[in-house]
mmCIF file of C-alpha atoms in Angstrom:
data_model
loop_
_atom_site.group_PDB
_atom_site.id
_atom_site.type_symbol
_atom_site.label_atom_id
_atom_site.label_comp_id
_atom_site.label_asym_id
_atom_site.label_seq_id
_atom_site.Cartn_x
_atom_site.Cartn_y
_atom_site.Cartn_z
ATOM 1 C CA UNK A 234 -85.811 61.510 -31.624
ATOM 2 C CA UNK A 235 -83.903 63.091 -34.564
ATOM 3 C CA UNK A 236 -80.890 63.727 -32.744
ATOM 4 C CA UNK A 237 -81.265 59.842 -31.578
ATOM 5 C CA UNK A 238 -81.048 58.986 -35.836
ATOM 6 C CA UNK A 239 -78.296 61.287 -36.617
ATOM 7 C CA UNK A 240 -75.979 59.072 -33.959
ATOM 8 C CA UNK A 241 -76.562 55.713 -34.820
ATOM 9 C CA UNK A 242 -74.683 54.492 -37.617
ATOM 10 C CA UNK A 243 -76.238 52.639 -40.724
ATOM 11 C CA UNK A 244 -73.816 49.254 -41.368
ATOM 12 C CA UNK A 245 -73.528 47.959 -44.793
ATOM 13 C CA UNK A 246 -74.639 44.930 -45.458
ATOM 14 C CA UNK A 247 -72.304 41.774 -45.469
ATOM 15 C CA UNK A 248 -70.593 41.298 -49.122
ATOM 16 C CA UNK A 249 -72.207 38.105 -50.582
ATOM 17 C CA UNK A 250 -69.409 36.101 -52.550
ATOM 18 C CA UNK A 251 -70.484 32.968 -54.776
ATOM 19 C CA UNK A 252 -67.572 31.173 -55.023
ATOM 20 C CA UNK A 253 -68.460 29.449 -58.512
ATOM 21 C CA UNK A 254 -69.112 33.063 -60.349
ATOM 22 C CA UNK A 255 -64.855 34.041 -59.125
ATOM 23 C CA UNK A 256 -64.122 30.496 -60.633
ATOM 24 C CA UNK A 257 -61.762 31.666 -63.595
ATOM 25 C CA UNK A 258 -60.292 28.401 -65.522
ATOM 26 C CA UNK A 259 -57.742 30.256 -67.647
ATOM 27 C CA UNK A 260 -56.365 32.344 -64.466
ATOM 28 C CA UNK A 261 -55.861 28.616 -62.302
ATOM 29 C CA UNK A 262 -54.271 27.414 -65.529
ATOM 30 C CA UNK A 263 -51.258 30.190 -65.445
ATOM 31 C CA UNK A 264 -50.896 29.429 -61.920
ATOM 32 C CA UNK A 265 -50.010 25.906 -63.136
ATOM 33 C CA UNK A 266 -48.075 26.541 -65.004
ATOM 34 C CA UNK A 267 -46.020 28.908 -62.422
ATOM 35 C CA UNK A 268 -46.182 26.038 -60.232
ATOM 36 C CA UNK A 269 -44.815 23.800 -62.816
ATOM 37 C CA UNK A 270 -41.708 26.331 -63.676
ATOM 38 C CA UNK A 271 -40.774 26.686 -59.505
ATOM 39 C CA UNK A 272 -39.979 23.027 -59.233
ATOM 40 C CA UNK A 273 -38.315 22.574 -62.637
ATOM 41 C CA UNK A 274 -36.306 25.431 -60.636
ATOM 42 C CA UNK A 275 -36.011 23.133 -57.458
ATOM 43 C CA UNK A 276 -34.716 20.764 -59.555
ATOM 44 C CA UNK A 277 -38.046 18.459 -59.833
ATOM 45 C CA UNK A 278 -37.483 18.339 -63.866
ATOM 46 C CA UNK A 279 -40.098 15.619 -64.312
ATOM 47 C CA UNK A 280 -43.111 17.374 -62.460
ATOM 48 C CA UNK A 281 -46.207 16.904 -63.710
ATOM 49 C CA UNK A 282 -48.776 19.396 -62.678
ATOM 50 C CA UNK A 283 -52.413 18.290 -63.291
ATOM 51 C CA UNK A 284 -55.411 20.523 -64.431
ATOM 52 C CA UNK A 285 -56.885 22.749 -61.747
ATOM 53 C CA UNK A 286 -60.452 21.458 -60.529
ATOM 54 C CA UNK A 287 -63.237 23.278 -58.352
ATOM 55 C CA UNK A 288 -64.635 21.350 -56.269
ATOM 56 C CA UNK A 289 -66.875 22.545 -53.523
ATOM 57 C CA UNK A 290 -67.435 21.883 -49.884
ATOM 58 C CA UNK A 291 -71.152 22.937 -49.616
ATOM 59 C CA UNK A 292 -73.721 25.611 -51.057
ATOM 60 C CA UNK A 293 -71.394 28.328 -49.796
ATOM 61 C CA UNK A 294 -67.493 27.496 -50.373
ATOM 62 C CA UNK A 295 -65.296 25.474 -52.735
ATOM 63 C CA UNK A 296 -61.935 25.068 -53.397
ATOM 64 C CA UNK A 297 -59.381 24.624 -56.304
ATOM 65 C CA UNK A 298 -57.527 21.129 -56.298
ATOM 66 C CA UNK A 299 -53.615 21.182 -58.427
ATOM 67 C CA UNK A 300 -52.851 17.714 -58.277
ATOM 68 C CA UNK A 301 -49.093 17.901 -58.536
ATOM 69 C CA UNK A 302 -46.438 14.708 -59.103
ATOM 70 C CA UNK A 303 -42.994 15.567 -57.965
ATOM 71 C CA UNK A 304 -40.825 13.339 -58.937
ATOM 72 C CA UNK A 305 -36.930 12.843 -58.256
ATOM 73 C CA UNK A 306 -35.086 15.597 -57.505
ATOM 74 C CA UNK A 307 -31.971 16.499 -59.495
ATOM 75 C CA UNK A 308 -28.701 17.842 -57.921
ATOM 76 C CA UNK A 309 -25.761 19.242 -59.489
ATOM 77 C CA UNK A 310 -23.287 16.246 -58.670
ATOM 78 C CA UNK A 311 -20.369 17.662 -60.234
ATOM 79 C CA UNK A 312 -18.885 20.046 -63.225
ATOM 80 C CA UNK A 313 -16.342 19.090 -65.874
ATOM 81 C CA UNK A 314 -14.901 21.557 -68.383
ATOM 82 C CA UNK A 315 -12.737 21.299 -71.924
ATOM 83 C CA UNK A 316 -11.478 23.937 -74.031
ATOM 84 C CA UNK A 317 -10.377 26.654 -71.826
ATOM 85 C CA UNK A 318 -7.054 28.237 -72.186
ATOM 86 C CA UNK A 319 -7.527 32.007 -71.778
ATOM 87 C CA UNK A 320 -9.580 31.392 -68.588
ATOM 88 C CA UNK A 321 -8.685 29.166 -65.970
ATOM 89 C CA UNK A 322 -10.815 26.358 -64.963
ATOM 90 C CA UNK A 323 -10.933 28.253 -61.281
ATOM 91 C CA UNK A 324 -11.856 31.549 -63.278
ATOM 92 C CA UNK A 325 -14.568 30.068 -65.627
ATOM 93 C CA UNK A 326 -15.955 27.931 -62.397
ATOM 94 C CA UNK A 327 -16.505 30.940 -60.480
ATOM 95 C CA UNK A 328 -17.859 32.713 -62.975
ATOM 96 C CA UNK A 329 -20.460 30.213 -63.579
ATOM 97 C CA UNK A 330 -21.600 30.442 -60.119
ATOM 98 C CA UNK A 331 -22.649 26.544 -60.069
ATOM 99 C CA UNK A 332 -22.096 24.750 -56.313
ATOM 100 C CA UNK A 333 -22.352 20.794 -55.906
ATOM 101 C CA UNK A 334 -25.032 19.589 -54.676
ATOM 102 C CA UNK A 335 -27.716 22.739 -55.887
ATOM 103 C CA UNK A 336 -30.629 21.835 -57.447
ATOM 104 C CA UNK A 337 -29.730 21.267 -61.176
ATOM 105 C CA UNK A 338 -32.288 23.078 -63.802
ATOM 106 C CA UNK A 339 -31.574 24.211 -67.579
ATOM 107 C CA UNK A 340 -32.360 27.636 -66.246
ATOM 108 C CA UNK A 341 -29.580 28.036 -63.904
ATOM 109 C CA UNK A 342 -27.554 26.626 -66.432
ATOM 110 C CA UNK A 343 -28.189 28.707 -69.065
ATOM 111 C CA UNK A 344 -27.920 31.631 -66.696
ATOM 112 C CA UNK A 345 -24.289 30.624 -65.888
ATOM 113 C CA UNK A 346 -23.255 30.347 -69.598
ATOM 114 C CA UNK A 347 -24.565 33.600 -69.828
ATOM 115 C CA UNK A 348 -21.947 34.677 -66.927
ATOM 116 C CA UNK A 349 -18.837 33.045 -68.603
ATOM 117 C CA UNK A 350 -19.672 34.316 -72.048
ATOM 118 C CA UNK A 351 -19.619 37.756 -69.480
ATOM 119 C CA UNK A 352 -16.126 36.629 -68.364
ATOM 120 C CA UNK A 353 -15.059 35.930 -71.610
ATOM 121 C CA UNK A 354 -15.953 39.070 -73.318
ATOM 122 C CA UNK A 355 -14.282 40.948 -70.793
ATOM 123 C CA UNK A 356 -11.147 39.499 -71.865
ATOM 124 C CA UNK A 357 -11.719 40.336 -75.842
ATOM 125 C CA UNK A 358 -12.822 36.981 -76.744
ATOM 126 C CA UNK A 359 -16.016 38.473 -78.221
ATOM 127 C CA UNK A 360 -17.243 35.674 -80.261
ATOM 128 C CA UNK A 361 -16.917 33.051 -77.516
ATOM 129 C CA UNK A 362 -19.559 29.973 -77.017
ATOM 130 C CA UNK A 363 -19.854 27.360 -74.870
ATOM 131 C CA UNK A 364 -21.962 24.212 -75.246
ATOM 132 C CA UNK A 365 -23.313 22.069 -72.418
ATOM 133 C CA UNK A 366 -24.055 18.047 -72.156
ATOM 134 C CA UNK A 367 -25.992 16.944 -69.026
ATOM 135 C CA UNK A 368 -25.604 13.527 -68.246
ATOM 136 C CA UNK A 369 -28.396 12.113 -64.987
ATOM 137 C CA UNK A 370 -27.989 9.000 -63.348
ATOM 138 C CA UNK A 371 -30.747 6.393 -63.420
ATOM 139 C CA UNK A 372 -32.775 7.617 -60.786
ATOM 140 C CA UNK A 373 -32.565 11.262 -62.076
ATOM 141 C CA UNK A 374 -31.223 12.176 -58.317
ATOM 142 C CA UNK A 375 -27.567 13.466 -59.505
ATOM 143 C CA UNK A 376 -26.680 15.345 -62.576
ATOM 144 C CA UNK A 377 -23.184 15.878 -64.156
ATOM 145 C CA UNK A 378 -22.369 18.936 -66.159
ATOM 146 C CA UNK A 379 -19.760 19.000 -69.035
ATOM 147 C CA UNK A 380 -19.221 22.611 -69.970
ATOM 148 C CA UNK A 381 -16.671 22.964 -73.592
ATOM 149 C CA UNK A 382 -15.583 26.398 -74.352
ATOM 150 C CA UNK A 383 -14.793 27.511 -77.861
ATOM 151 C CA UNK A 384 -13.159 30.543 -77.211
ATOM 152 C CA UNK A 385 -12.114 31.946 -80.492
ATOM 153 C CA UNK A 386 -9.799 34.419 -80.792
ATOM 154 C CA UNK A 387 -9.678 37.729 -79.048
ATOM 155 C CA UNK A 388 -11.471 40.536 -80.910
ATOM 156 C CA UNK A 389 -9.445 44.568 -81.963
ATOM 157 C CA UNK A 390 -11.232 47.424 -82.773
ATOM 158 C CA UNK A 391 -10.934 48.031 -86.231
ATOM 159 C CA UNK A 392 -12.403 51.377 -88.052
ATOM 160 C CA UNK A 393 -14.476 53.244 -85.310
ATOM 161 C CA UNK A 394 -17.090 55.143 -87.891
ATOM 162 C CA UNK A 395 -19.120 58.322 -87.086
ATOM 163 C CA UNK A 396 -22.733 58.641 -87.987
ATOM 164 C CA UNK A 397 -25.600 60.859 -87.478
ATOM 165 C CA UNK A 398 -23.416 64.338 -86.561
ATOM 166 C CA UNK A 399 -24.871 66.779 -88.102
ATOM 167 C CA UNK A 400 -24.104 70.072 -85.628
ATOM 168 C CA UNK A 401 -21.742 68.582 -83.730
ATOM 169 C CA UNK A 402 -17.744 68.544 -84.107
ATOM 170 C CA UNK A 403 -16.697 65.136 -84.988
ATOM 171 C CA UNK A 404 -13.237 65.895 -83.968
ATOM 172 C CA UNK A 405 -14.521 66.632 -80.212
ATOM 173 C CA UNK A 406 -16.359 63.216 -80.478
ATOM 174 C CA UNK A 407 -13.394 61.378 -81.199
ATOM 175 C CA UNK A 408 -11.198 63.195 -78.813
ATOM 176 C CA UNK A 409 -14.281 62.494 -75.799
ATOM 177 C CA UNK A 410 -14.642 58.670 -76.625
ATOM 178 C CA UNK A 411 -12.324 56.085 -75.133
ATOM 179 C CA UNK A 412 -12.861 53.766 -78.048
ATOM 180 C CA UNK A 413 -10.100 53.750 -80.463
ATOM 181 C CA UNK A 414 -8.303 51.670 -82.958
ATOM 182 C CA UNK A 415 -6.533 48.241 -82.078
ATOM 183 C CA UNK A 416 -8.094 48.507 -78.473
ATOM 184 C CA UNK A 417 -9.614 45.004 -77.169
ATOM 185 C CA UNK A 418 -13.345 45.087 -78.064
ATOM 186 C CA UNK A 419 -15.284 43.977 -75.293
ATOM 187 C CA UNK A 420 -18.991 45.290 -73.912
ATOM 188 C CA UNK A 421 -17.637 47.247 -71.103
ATOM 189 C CA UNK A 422 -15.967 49.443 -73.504
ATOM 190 C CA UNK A 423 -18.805 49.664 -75.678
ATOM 191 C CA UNK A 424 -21.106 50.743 -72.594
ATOM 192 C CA UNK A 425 -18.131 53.338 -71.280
ATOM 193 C CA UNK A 426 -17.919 55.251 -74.778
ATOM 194 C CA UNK A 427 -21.178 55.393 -74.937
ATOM 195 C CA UNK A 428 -22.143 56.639 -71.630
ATOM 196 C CA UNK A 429 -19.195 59.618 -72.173
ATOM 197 C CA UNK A 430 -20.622 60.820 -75.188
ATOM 198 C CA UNK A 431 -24.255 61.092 -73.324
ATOM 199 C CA UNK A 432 -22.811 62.711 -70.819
ATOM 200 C CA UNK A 433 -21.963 66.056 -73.578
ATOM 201 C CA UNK A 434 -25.699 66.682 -73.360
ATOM 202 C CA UNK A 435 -26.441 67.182 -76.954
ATOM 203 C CA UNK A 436 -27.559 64.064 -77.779
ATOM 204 C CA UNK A 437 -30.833 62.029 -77.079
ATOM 205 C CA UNK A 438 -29.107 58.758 -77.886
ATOM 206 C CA UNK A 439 -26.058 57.332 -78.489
ATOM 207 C CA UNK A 440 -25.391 53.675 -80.275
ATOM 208 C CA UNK A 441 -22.411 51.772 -80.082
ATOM 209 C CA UNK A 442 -21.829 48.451 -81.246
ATOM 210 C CA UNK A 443 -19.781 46.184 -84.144
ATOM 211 C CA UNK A 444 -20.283 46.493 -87.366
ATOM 212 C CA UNK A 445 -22.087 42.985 -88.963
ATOM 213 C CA UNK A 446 -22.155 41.403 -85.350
ATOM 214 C CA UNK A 447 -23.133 37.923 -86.199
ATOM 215 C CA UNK A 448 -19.814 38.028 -88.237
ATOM 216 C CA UNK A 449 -16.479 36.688 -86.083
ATOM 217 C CA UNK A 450 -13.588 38.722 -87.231
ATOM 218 C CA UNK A 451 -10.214 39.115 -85.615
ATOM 219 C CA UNK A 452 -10.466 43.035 -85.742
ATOM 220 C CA UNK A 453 -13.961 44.400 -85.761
ATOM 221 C CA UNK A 454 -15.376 48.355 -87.470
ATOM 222 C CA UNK A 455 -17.189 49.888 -84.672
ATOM 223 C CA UNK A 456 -20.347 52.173 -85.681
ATOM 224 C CA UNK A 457 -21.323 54.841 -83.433
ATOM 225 C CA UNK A 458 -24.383 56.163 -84.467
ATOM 226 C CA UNK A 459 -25.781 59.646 -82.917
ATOM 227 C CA UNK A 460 -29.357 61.648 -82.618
ATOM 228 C CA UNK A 461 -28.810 65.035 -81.905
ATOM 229 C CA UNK A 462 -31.227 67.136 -79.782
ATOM 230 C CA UNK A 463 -32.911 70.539 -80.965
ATOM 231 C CA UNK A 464 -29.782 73.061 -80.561
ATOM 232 C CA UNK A 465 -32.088 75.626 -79.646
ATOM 233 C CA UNK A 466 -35.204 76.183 -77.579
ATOM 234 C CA UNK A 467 -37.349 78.843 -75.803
ATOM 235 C CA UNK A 468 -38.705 78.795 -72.308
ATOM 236 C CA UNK A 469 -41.904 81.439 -71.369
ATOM 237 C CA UNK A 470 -43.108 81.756 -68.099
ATOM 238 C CA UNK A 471 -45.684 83.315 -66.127
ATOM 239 C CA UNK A 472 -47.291 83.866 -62.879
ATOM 240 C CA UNK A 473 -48.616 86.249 -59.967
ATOM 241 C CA UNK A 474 -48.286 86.669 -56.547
ATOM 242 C CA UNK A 475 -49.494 89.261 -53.937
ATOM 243 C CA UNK A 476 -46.148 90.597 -53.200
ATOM 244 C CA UNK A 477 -44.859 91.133 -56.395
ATOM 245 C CA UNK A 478 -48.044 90.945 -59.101
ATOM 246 C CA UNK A 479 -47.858 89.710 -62.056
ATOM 247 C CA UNK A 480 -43.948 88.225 -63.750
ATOM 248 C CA UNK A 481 -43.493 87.188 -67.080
ATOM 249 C CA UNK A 482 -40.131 85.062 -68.116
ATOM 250 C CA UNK A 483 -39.183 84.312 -70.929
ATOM 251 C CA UNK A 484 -35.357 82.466 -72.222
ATOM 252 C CA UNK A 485 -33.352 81.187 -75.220
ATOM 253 C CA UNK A 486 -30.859 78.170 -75.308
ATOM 254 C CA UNK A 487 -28.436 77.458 -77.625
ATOM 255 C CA UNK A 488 -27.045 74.089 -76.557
ATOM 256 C CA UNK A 489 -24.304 73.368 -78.993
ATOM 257 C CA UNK A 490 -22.523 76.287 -79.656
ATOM 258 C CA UNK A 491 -20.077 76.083 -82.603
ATOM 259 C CA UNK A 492 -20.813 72.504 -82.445
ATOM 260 C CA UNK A 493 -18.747 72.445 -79.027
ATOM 261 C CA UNK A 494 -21.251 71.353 -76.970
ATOM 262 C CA UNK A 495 -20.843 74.573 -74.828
ATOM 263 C CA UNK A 496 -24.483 75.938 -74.093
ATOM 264 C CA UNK A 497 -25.399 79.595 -73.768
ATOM 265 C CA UNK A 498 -28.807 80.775 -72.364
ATOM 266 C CA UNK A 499 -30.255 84.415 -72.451
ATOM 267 C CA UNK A 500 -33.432 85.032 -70.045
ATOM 268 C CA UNK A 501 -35.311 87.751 -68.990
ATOM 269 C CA UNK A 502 -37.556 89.126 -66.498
ATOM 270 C CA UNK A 503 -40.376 91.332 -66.510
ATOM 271 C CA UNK A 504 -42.673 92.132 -63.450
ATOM 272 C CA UNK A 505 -45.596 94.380 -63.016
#
């Protein structure tokens, strides 16, 4: 009979969920809301999302009702643009990314300003902007965009200034950087001196960016601004196995010798 027991397995009893206790006002409202954002994305720019209601379907289950309006949908009917010279209309188009007929939204469009601000840049026309007019037509089905670009001037590296070296050789700084004087600033240069002086190793972080940003000028100071790691440190370590016993290890790093950013390392073994 106690054999019998020990094989029949004990089931747990069915989870009992009350709909109305999970029934969390402030988590139906986000999703809303997230409704609300995917179709101003679609293009639906006058949804209206209502307020989320429980409503239940007997003693046992319920649901949550969004009432949602749709509206017209907006798409992009067409794309005019003023002000270019540096870029071509082709070359600021396709950097924008926009095809007729997409569903229009103020996100996309601010995400292809972003882009030709990126094209732009890339050509030294650091301070570049470029405003936007949307214009619908009466039924809110087809939107035209006017894009102006100011483009400014193209930007120079001025001054490149050194901060924060304390151990290490400015002259190999400036002789490792690609940035120098009367070069076209733009970001990719920024990001490609900064990524060769992180890749010395004796620094934690590197920063490299105009001096007074917000202020247009036709030739801009650069600051790059340095922390230095610890120069030196000192590894011990310890263990035992059955083959050898018991090891003890212990080393010391310099990593910027002379200021060189040459490492030497000195380590030693001891077994018993």
């Amino acid at each position: 009979m106690a054999a019998s027991q020990q094989g029949v397995r004990e089931r747990p009893q069915p989870v009992e969920i009350d709909a109305s206790r999970l029934w969390v006002p402030a988590a139906y409202e986000r999703a809303a809301e997230h409704l609300r954002e995917l179709h101003e994305v679609a293009g639906f720019l006058d949804v209206r999302v209502g307020t989320p209601e429980l409503q239940r379907l007997d003693e046992r289950r319920a649901v949550v009702v969004i009432p949602i309006t749709q509206g017209p949908r907006s798409l992009l009917y067409g794309v005019v643009l003023t002000g270019n010279d540096a870029l071509t209309t082709r070359e600021v188009l396709e950097a924008a990314g926009l095809r007729r007929e997409q569903p229009f939204s103020y996100l996309a469009l601010e995400d292809a300003k972003r882009r030709i601000l990126d094209a732009y840049q890339a050509r030294g026309h650091y301070y570049a902007s470029i405003d936007s007019d949307v214009r619908f037509s009466s039924d809110r089905t087809r939107a035209a965009l006017v894009l102006h670009a100011s483009e400014r001037f193209p930007v120079r590296v001025g001054e490149v200034i050194v901060r924060g070296l304390v151990e290490t050789n400015e002259r190999l700084v400036r002789r490792v950087m690609p940035l120098e004087r009367d070069a076209l600033l733009t970001p990719a240069l920024l990001r490609s001196t900064q990524e060769r002086l992180l890749e010395l190793g004796v620094f934690t972080s590197v920063n490299v960016a105009p001096q007074d940003p917000e202020l247009p000028a036709r030739v801009k100071p650069v600051e790059v601004t340095f922390a230095e790691r610890k120069t030196q440190y000192l590894d011990f370590r310890a263990g035992v196995s059955t083959g050898q016993g018991a090891r003890f290890g212990l080393s010391y790093g310099y990593r910027n010798l002379f200021g060189t950013a040459m490492s030497l390392t000195l380590a030693a073994q001891f077994g018993y």
